[in-house]
Amino acid sequence: MILPYSGHCTCGSVRYHGTAQPSFSWICHCRDCQRTSGGASCPVLYVPQHSLQIEGEPRYHTLLAESGNKVSRGFCANCGSPLFILADLVPDLQGVWASSLDQPDDFEPVVQVWCGSARRWGTLHPQLPRIARAPDAEDFEKILALAAGS
Ligand SMILES: [Zn+2]
Ligand SMILES: [Zn+2]
């Protein structure tokens, strides 16, 4: 994706700027992403935490994900737009919801996960590899390799 990138919530109270390529990007069809977004899936890029500058104060809601890992979801306390994900699974990275990007078409997902809970009325990406649930360690290596090659 083109660097630096930027994005913001609907009301503009929370803005961010990033200076590093995502370590990986994916589309997640898990139930938590569905509930949080109100949509069928969640497009997220995961970037090194230190490369992301956040202005404003997102609020975080922490929950135990279906995978058993702790996940904190960041949103604008003023307008409610979902913006960020902090996941125990990838402690050095921060997830950014691609829909909040100023250039959302720069988002390049390499895989789709939790396809087992994809909704009948949602759309699975026709070309991207599919993982039924959370990626295991072996899946993760493949995902990182795919992302490095993209
Ligand atoms: Zn806002
Ligand atoms: Zn998810």
PDB file of C-alpha atoms and ligand atoms in Angstrom:
ATOM      1  CA  MET A   1       0.000   0.000   0.000  1.00  0.00           C
ATOM      2  CA  ILE A   2       1.051   3.588  -0.521  1.00  0.00           C
ATOM      3  CA  LEU A   3       2.886   5.109   2.462  1.00  0.00           C
ATOM      4  CA  PRO A   4       2.203   7.066   4.518  1.00  0.00           C
ATOM      5  CA  TYR A   5      -1.473   6.211   4.838  1.00  0.00           C
ATOM      6  CA  SER A   6      -4.130   7.846   6.967  1.00  0.00           C
ATOM      7  CA  GLY A   7      -7.689   7.448   8.069  1.00  0.00           C
ATOM      8  CA  HIS A   8     -10.317   8.632  10.500  1.00  0.00           C
ATOM      9  CA  CYS A   9     -13.677   7.905  12.088  1.00  0.00           C
ATOM     10  CA  THR A  10     -16.939   9.278  10.756  1.00  0.00           C
ATOM     11  CA  CYS A  11     -16.904  12.436  12.935  1.00  0.00           C
ATOM     12  CA  GLY A  12     -13.159  13.073  12.660  1.00  0.00           C
ATOM     13  CA  SER A  13     -12.436  13.021  16.438  1.00  0.00           C
ATOM     14  CA  VAL A  14     -10.031  10.110  15.973  1.00  0.00           C
ATOM     15  CA  ARG A  15      -7.459  10.202  13.205  1.00  0.00           C
ATOM     16  CA  TYR A  16      -4.437   8.066  12.447  1.00  0.00           C
ATOM     17  CA  HIS A  17      -1.358   8.066  10.270  1.00  0.00           C
ATOM     18  CA  GLY A  18       0.776   5.042   9.466  1.00  0.00           C
ATOM     19  CA  THR A  19       4.282   4.815   8.091  1.00  0.00           C
ATOM     20  CA  ALA A  20       4.886   1.078   7.648  1.00  0.00           C
ATOM     21  CA  GLN A  21       3.527  -1.607   5.366  1.00  0.00           C
ATOM     22  CA  PRO A  22       1.032  -3.917   7.055  1.00  0.00           C
ATOM     23  CA  SER A  23       2.541  -7.189   8.304  1.00  0.00           C
ATOM     24  CA  PHE A  24      -0.586  -8.798   6.859  1.00  0.00           C
ATOM     25  CA  SER A  25      -4.127  -7.898   5.888  1.00  0.00           C
ATOM     26  CA  TRP A  26      -7.212 -10.070   5.951  1.00  0.00           C
ATOM     27  CA  ILE A  27     -10.959 -10.234   5.881  1.00  0.00           C
ATOM     28  CA  CYS A  28     -12.468 -11.769   9.018  1.00  0.00           C
ATOM     29  CA  HIS A  29     -15.920 -13.352   9.056  1.00  0.00           C
ATOM     30  CA  CYS A  30     -16.051 -14.089  12.800  1.00  0.00           C
ATOM     31  CA  ARG A  31     -19.178 -13.365  14.840  1.00  0.00           C
ATOM     32  CA  ASP A  32     -17.417 -10.639  16.863  1.00  0.00           C
ATOM     33  CA  CYS A  33     -16.488  -8.768  13.694  1.00  0.00           C
ATOM     34  CA  GLN A  34     -20.028  -9.150  12.435  1.00  0.00           C
ATOM     35  CA  ARG A  35     -21.513  -7.784  15.640  1.00  0.00           C
ATOM     36  CA  THR A  36     -18.993  -4.971  15.937  1.00  0.00           C
ATOM     37  CA  SER A  37     -19.351  -3.830  12.345  1.00  0.00           C
ATOM     38  CA  GLY A  38     -23.010  -4.546  11.762  1.00  0.00           C
ATOM     39  CA  GLY A  39     -21.849  -6.119   8.508  1.00  0.00           C
ATOM     40  CA  ALA A  40     -20.903  -9.568   7.257  1.00  0.00           C
ATOM     41  CA  SER A  41     -17.154  -9.294   7.737  1.00  0.00           C
ATOM     42  CA  CYS A  42     -14.339  -7.040   8.818  1.00  0.00           C
ATOM     43  CA  PRO A  43     -11.432  -5.960   6.574  1.00  0.00           C
ATOM     44  CA  VAL A  44      -8.343  -5.367   8.739  1.00  0.00           C
ATOM     45  CA  LEU A  45      -4.733  -4.495   8.139  1.00  0.00           C
ATOM     46  CA  TYR A  46      -2.286  -5.338  10.928  1.00  0.00           C
ATOM     47  CA  VAL A  47       0.578  -2.883  11.213  1.00  0.00           C
ATOM     48  CA  PRO A  48       3.538  -2.569  13.633  1.00  0.00           C
ATOM     49  CA  GLN A  49       2.193  -0.658  16.646  1.00  0.00           C
ATOM     50  CA  HIS A  50       5.109   1.784  16.698  1.00  0.00           C
ATOM     51  CA  SER A  51       4.389   2.794  13.082  1.00  0.00           C
ATOM     52  CA  LEU A  52       0.878   4.004  13.839  1.00  0.00           C
ATOM     53  CA  GLN A  53       0.210   7.473  15.232  1.00  0.00           C
ATOM     54  CA  ILE A  54      -3.232   8.043  16.678  1.00  0.00           C
ATOM     55  CA  GLU A  55      -4.769  11.469  17.349  1.00  0.00           C
ATOM     56  CA  GLY A  56      -7.787  11.642  19.609  1.00  0.00           C
ATOM     57  CA  GLU A  57      -8.790   9.068  22.170  1.00  0.00           C
ATOM     58  CA  PRO A  58     -10.365   5.890  20.915  1.00  0.00           C
ATOM     59  CA  ARG A  59     -12.173   3.828  23.522  1.00  0.00           C
ATOM     60  CA  TYR A  60     -11.454   0.125  23.794  1.00  0.00           C
ATOM     61  CA  HIS A  61     -13.807  -2.700  24.568  1.00  0.00           C
ATOM     62  CA  THR A  62     -12.059  -5.921  25.586  1.00  0.00           C
ATOM     63  CA  LEU A  63     -13.574  -9.346  25.143  1.00  0.00           C
ATOM     64  CA  LEU A  64     -12.579 -12.962  24.951  1.00  0.00           C
ATOM     65  CA  ALA A  65     -12.792 -13.898  21.272  1.00  0.00           C
ATOM     66  CA  GLU A  66     -14.210 -17.186  20.026  1.00  0.00           C
ATOM     67  CA  SER A  67     -10.610 -18.267  19.453  1.00  0.00           C
ATOM     68  CA  GLY A  68     -10.000 -17.970  23.214  1.00  0.00           C
ATOM     69  CA  ASN A  69      -7.682 -14.985  22.761  1.00  0.00           C
ATOM     70  CA  LYS A  70      -8.237 -11.602  24.342  1.00  0.00           C
ATOM     71  CA  VAL A  71      -9.180  -8.940  21.822  1.00  0.00           C
ATOM     72  CA  SER A  72      -9.671  -5.197  22.391  1.00  0.00           C
ATOM     73  CA  ARG A  73     -11.705  -3.322  19.846  1.00  0.00           C
ATOM     74  CA  GLY A  74     -11.117   0.415  19.551  1.00  0.00           C
ATOM     75  CA  PHE A  75     -13.818   2.814  18.427  1.00  0.00           C
ATOM     76  CA  CYS A  76     -14.570   6.518  18.477  1.00  0.00           C
ATOM     77  CA  ALA A  77     -16.446   7.314  21.696  1.00  0.00           C
ATOM     78  CA  ASN A  78     -18.187  10.194  19.941  1.00  0.00           C
ATOM     79  CA  CYS A  79     -19.509   8.626  16.731  1.00  0.00           C
ATOM     80  CA  GLY A  80     -19.028   4.898  17.423  1.00  0.00           C
ATOM     81  CA  SER A  81     -17.032   4.099  14.272  1.00  0.00           C
ATOM     82  CA  PRO A  82     -14.924   0.964  14.741  1.00  0.00           C
ATOM     83  CA  LEU A  83     -11.270   1.722  14.004  1.00  0.00           C
ATOM     84  CA  PHE A  84      -8.742  -0.529  15.737  1.00  0.00           C
ATOM     85  CA  ILE A  85      -8.084  -4.017  17.053  1.00  0.00           C
ATOM     86  CA  LEU A  86      -5.492  -5.068  19.627  1.00  0.00           C
ATOM     87  CA  ALA A  87      -5.193  -8.838  19.782  1.00  0.00           C
ATOM     88  CA  ASP A  88      -3.156 -10.969  22.193  1.00  0.00           C
ATOM     89  CA  LEU A  89      -2.461 -13.235  19.243  1.00  0.00           C
ATOM     90  CA  VAL A  90      -0.281 -10.554  17.601  1.00  0.00           C
ATOM     91  CA  PRO A  91       0.957  -8.400  20.521  1.00  0.00           C
ATOM     92  CA  ASP A  92       3.315  -6.145  18.526  1.00  0.00           C
ATOM     93  CA  LEU A  93       0.748  -5.307  15.896  1.00  0.00           C
ATOM     94  CA  GLN A  94      -2.313  -3.128  15.790  1.00  0.00           C
ATOM     95  CA  GLY A  95      -5.290  -3.854  13.584  1.00  0.00           C
ATOM     96  CA  VAL A  96      -6.799  -1.003  11.590  1.00  0.00           C
ATOM     97  CA  TRP A  97     -10.209  -1.362   9.984  1.00  0.00           C
ATOM     98  CA  ALA A  98      -9.703  -0.827   6.275  1.00  0.00           C
ATOM     99  CA  SER A  99     -13.046   0.924   5.815  1.00  0.00           C
ATOM    100  CA  SER A 100     -11.725   3.859   7.876  1.00  0.00           C
ATOM    101  CA  LEU A 101      -8.766   4.452   5.516  1.00  0.00           C
ATOM    102  CA  ASP A 102      -8.697   7.653   3.502  1.00  0.00           C
ATOM    103  CA  GLN A 103      -7.739   5.432   0.531  1.00  0.00           C
ATOM    104  CA  PRO A 104      -9.706   2.264   1.255  1.00  0.00           C
ATOM    105  CA  ASP A 105      -8.882   0.712  -2.125  1.00  0.00           C
ATOM    106  CA  ASP A 106      -5.214   0.519  -1.063  1.00  0.00           C
ATOM    107  CA  PHE A 107      -6.205  -2.332   1.246  1.00  0.00           C
ATOM    108  CA  GLU A 108      -4.810  -5.628  -0.088  1.00  0.00           C
ATOM    109  CA  PRO A 109      -6.077  -8.613   1.904  1.00  0.00           C
ATOM    110  CA  VAL A 110      -4.141 -11.869   1.446  1.00  0.00           C
ATOM    111  CA  VAL A 111      -6.517 -14.294   3.138  1.00  0.00           C
ATOM    112  CA  GLN A 112      -9.997 -14.594   4.636  1.00  0.00           C
ATOM    113  CA  VAL A 113     -10.495 -16.177   8.043  1.00  0.00           C
ATOM    114  CA  TRP A 114     -13.394 -17.573  10.050  1.00  0.00           C
ATOM    115  CA  CYS A 115     -15.086 -18.534   6.776  1.00  0.00           C
ATOM    116  CA  GLY A 116     -17.054 -21.145   8.725  1.00  0.00           C
ATOM    117  CA  SER A 117     -19.187 -18.360  10.162  1.00  0.00           C
ATOM    118  CA  ALA A 118     -19.493 -16.372   6.914  1.00  0.00           C
ATOM    119  CA  ARG A 119     -23.098 -15.358   6.424  1.00  0.00           C
ATOM    120  CA  ARG A 120     -25.205 -16.652   3.569  1.00  0.00           C
ATOM    121  CA  TRP A 121     -25.974 -13.051   2.635  1.00  0.00           C
ATOM    122  CA  GLY A 122     -22.340 -11.966   2.930  1.00  0.00           C
ATOM    123  CA  THR A 123     -19.765 -12.390   0.212  1.00  0.00           C
ATOM    124  CA  LEU A 124     -16.690 -14.593   0.373  1.00  0.00           C
ATOM    125  CA  HIS A 125     -13.866 -13.213  -1.725  1.00  0.00           C
ATOM    126  CA  PRO A 126     -13.691 -15.388  -4.864  1.00  0.00           C
ATOM    127  CA  GLN A 127      -9.865 -15.554  -5.094  1.00  0.00           C
ATOM    128  CA  LEU A 128      -8.497 -15.298  -1.569  1.00  0.00           C
ATOM    129  CA  PRO A 129      -7.497 -18.433   0.360  1.00  0.00           C
ATOM    130  CA  ARG A 130     -10.070 -19.452   2.974  1.00  0.00           C
ATOM    131  CA  ILE A 131      -9.458 -20.540   6.545  1.00  0.00           C
ATOM    132  CA  ALA A 132     -12.491 -21.991   8.321  1.00  0.00           C
ATOM    133  CA  ARG A 133     -11.721 -20.668  11.803  1.00  0.00           C
ATOM    134  CA  ALA A 134      -8.847 -18.831  13.496  1.00  0.00           C
ATOM    135  CA  PRO A 135      -5.502 -19.388  11.765  1.00  0.00           C
ATOM    136  CA  ASP A 136      -3.152 -21.793  13.560  1.00  0.00           C
ATOM    137  CA  ALA A 137       0.620 -21.273  13.782  1.00  0.00           C
ATOM    138  CA  GLU A 138       1.172 -22.991  10.433  1.00  0.00           C
ATOM    139  CA  ASP A 139      -1.524 -20.876   8.756  1.00  0.00           C
ATOM    140  CA  PHE A 140       0.093 -17.789  10.218  1.00  0.00           C
ATOM    141  CA  GLU A 141       3.438 -18.556   8.624  1.00  0.00           C
ATOM    142  CA  LYS A 142       1.724 -18.901   5.251  1.00  0.00           C
ATOM    143  CA  ILE A 143      -0.190 -15.664   5.774  1.00  0.00           C
ATOM    144  CA  LEU A 144       2.984 -13.736   6.622  1.00  0.00           C
ATOM    145  CA  ALA A 145       4.725 -15.205   3.575  1.00  0.00           C
ATOM    146  CA  LEU A 146       1.780 -14.240   1.336  1.00  0.00           C
ATOM    147  CA  ALA A 147       1.783 -10.723   2.759  1.00  0.00           C
ATOM    148  CA  ALA A 148       5.554 -10.369   2.300  1.00  0.00           C
ATOM    149  CA  GLY A 149       5.154 -11.333  -1.356  1.00  0.00           C
ATOM    150  CA  SER A 150       2.296  -8.955  -2.110  1.00  0.00           C
TER     151      SER A 150
HETATM  152 ZN    ZN B   1     -15.808   9.800  15.583  1.00  0.00          ZN
HETATM  153 ZN    ZN B   2     -13.142 -11.265  13.334  1.00  0.00          ZN
END
